[in-house]
PDB file of C-alpha atoms in Angstrom:
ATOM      1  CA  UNK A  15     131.245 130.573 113.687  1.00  0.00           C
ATOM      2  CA  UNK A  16     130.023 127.021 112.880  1.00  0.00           C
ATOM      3  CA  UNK A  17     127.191 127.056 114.765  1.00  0.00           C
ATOM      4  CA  UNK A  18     124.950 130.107 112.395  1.00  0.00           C
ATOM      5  CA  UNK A  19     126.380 128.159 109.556  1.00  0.00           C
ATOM      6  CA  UNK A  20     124.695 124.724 110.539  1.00  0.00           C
ATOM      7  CA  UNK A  21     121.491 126.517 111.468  1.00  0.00           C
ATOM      8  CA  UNK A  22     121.367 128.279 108.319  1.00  0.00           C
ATOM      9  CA  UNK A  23     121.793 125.165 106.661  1.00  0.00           C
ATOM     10  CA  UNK A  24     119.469 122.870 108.880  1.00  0.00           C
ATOM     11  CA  UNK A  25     116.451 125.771 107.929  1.00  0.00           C
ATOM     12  CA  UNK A  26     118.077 125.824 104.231  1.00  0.00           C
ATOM     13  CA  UNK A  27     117.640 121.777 104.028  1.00  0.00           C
ATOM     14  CA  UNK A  28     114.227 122.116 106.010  1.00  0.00           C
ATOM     15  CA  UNK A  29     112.756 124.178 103.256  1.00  0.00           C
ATOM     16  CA  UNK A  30     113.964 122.913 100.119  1.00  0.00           C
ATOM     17  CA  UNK A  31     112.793 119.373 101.740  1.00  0.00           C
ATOM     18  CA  UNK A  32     109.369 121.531 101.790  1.00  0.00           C
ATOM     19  CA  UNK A  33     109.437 122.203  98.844  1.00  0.00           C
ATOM     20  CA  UNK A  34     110.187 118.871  97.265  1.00  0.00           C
ATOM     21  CA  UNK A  35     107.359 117.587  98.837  1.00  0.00           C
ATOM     22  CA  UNK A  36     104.789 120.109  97.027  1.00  0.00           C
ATOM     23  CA  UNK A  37     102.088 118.738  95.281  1.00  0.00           C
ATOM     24  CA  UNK A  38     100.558 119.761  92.157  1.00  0.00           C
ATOM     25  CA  UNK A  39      97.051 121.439  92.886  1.00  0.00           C
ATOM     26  CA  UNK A  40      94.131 121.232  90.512  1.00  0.00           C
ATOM     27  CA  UNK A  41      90.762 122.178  91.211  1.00  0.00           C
ATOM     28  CA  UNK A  42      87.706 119.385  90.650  1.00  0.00           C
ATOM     29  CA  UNK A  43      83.932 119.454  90.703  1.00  0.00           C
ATOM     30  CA  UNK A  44      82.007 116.870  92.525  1.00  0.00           C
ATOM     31  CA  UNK A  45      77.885 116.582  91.708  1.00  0.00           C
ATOM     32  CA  UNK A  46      76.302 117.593  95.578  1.00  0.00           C
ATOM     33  CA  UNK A  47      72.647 117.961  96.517  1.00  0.00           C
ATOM     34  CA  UNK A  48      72.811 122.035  95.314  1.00  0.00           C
ATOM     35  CA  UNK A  49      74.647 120.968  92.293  1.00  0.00           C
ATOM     36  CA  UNK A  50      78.607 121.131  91.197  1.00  0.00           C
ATOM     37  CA  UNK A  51      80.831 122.264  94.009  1.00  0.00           C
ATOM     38  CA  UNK A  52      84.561 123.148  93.314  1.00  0.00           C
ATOM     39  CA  UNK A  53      87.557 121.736  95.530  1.00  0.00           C
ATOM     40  CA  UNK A  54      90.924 122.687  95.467  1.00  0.00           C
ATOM     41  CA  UNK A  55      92.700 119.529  95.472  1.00  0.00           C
ATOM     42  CA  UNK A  56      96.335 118.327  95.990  1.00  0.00           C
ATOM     43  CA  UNK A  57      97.739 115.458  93.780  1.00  0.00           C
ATOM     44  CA  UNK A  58      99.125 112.804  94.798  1.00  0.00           C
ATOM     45  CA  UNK A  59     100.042 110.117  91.977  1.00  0.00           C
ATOM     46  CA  UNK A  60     102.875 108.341  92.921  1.00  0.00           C
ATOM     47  CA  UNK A  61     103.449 105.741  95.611  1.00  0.00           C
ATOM     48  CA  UNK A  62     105.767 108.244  98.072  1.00  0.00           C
ATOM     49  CA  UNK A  63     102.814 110.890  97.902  1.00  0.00           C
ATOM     50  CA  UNK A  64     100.221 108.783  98.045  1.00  0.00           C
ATOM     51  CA  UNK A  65     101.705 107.049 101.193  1.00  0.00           C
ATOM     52  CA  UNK A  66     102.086 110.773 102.851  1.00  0.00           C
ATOM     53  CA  UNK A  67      99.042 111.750 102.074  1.00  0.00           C
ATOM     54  CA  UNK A  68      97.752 114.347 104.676  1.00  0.00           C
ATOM     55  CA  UNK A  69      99.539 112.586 107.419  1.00  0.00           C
ATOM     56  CA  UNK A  70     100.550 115.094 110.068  1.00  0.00           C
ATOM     57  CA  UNK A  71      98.341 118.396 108.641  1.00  0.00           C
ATOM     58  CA  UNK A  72      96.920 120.420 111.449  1.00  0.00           C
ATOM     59  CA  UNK A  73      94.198 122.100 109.034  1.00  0.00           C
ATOM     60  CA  UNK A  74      92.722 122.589 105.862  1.00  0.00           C
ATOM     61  CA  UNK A  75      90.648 124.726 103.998  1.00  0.00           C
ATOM     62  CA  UNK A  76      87.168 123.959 103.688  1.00  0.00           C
ATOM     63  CA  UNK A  77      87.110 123.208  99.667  1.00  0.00           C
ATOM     64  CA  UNK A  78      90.720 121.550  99.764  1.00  0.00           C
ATOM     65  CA  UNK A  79      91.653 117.906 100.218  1.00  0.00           C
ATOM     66  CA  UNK A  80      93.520 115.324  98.659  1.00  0.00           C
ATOM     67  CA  UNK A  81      93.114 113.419  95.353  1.00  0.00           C
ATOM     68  CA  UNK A  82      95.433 109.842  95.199  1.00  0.00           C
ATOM     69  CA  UNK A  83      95.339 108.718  91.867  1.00  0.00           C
ATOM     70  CA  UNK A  84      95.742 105.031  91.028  1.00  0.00           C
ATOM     71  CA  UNK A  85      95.879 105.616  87.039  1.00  0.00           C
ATOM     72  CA  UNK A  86      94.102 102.488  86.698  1.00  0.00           C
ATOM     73  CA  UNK A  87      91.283 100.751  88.504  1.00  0.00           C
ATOM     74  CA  UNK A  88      92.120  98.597  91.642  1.00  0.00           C
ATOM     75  CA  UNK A  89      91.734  97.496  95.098  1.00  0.00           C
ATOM     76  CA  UNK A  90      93.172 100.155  97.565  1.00  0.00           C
ATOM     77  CA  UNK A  91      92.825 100.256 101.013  1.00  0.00           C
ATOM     78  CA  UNK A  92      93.677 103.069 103.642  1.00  0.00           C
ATOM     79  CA  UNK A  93      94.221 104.009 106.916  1.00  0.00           C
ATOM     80  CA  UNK A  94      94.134 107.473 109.459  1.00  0.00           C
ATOM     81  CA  UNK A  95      97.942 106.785 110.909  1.00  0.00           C
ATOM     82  CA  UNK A  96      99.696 109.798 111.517  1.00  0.00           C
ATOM     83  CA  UNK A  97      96.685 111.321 110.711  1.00  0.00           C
ATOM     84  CA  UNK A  98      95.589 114.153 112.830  1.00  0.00           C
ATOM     85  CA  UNK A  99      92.100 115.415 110.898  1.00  0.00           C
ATOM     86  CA  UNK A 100      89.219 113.943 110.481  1.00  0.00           C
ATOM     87  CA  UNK A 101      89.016 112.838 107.051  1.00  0.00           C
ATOM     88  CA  UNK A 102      85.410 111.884 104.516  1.00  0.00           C
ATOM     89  CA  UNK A 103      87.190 109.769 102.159  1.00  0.00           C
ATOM     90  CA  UNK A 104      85.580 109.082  98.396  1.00  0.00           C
ATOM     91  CA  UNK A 105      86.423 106.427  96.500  1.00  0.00           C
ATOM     92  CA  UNK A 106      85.712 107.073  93.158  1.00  0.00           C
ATOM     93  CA  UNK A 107      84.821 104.918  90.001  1.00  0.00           C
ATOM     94  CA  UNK A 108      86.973 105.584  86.703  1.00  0.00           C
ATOM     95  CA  UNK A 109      83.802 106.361  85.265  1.00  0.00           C
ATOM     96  CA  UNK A 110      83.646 109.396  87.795  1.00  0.00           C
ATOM     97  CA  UNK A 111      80.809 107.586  90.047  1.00  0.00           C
ATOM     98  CA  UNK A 112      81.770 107.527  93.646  1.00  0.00           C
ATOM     99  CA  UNK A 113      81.498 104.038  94.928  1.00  0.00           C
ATOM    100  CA  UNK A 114      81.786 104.252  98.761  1.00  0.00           C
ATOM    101  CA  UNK A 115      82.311 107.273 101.541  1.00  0.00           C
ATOM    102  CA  UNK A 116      83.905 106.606 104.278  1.00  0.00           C
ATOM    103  CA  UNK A 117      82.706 109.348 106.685  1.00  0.00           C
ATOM    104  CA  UNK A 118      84.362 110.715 109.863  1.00  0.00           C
ATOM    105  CA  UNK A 119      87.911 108.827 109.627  1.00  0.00           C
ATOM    106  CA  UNK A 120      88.881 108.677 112.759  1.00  0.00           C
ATOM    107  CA  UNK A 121      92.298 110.507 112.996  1.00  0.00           C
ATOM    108  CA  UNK A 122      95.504 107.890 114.110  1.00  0.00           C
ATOM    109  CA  UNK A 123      93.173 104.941 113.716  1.00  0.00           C
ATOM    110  CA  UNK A 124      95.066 101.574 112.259  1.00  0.00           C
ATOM    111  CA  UNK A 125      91.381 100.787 110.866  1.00  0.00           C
ATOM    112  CA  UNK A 126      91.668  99.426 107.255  1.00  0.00           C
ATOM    113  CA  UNK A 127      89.436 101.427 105.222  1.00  0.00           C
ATOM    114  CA  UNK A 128      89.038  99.236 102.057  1.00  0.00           C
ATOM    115  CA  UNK A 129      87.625 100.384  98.926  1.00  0.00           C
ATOM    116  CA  UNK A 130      84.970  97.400  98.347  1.00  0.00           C
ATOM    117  CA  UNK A 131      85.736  97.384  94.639  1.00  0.00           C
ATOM    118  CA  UNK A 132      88.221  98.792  92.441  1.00  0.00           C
ATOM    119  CA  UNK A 133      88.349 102.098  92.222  1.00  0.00           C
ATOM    120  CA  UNK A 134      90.668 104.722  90.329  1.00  0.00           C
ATOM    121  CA  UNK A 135      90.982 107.774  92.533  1.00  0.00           C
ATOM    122  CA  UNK A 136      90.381 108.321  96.539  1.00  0.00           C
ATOM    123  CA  UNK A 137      89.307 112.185  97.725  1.00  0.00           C
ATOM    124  CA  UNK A 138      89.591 112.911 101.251  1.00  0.00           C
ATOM    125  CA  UNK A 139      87.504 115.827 102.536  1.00  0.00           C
ATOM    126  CA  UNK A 140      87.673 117.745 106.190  1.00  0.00           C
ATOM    127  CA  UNK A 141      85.230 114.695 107.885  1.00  0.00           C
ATOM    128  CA  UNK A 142      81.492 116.002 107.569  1.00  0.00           C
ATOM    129  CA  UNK A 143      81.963 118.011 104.302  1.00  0.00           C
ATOM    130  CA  UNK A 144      80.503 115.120 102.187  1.00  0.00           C
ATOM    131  CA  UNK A 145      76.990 114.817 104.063  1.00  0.00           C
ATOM    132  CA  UNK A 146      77.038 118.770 104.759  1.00  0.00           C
ATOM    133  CA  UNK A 147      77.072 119.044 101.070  1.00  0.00           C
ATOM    134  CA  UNK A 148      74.932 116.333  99.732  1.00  0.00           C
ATOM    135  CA  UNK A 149      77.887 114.360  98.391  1.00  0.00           C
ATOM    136  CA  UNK A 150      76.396 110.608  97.973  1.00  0.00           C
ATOM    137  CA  UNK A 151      77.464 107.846  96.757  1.00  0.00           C
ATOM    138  CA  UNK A 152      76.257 107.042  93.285  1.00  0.00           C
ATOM    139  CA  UNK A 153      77.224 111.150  92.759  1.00  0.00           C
ATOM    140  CA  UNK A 154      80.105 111.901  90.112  1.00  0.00           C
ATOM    141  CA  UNK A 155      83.297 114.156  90.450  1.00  0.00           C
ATOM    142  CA  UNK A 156      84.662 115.418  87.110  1.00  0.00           C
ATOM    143  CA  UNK A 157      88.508 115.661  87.546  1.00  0.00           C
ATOM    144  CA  UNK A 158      91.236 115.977  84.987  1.00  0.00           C
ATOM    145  CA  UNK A 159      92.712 112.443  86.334  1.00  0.00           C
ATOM    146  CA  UNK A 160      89.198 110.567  84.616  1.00  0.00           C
ATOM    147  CA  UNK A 161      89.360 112.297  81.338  1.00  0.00           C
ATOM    148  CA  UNK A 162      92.645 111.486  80.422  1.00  0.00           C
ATOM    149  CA  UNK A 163      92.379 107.613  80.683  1.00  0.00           C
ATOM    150  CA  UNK A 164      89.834 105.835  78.763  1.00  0.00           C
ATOM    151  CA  UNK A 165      87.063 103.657  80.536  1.00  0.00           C
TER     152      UNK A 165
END
C-alpha cells in the first residue's frame, strides 16, 4: 500500500518541481543580414535561473534560446558545464548593440567565456544560428528587458 503512495508522490514532487522551474517566455527581434528575425526566448533574471540556464537540455527549437538578464550593465562571464548543446552566445549592450558572439560553445567545457565589457543581457542560440543568420556583432536585438531601463 505504501509503495503506489510514494510513487505517486515522488512523480507529484517531480512535476510541481517542473513547474517551479518554468520560465517566463517572451519573444525578441534581433537585426540579421535579411533583416529582423523573431526568437522565442526564455527568461532568466534572477541568480538561481540564470545559474541553470540551459544546463542539461537535450534540444531546442530553432528560434528559441535563452535571455539572462543582468538589469544593469556589468562584467559576466560564462561557462558550457552541464551543458549538453552547442550554444552561440550574444552578449548584448544596454543600448541593444551586441558586443561579442561567442560561437560554437563547446558543450561541458569549464572554458570561461567572458563578456569583454559590460554588458546587460546574454542570448544563447542553438551554436551556428548566429552566422547562419547574419547575426554580427555591432547588430541590435530589441527586447522588452532594454526598454524598460534607461541607458
Amino acid at each position: 500500500m505504501r509503495a503506489p503512495f510514494y510513487a505517486v508522490f515522488a512523480i507529484l514532487a517531480l512535476f510541481s518541481s517542473a513547474a517551479a522551474y518554468a520560465l517566463p517566455v517572451e519573444t525578441i527581434t534581433i537585426d540579421t543580414k535579411a533583416g529582423p528575425h523573431s526568437f522565442s526566448m526564455e527568461v532568466a533574471s534572477d541568480d538561481e535561473s540564470r545559474e541553470k540556464g540551459l544546463m542539461f537540455r537535450k534540444e531546442m527549437a530553432p528560434d528559441a534560446g535563452m535571455l539572462f538578464d543582468f538589469h544593469t550593465p556589468q562584467l559576466v562571464s560564462f561557462w558550457m558545464e552541464n551543458t549538453i548543446l552547442p550554444l552561440d552566445m550574444l552578449f548584448v549592450r544596454a543600448d541593444g548593440t551586441i558586443a561579442r558572439i561567442k560561437a560554437n560553445a563547446t558543450p561541458y567545457s569549464r572554458e570561461n567565456i567572458p563578456s569583454g565589457e559590460p554588458v546587460q543581457l546574454v542570448i544563447e542560440l542553438n551554436a551556428g544560428r548566429a552566422a547562419a543568420l547574419g547575426i554580427t556583432e555591432g547588430g541590435k536585438v530589441h527586447a522588452p528587458e532594454l526598454a524598460k531601463k534607461p541607458h
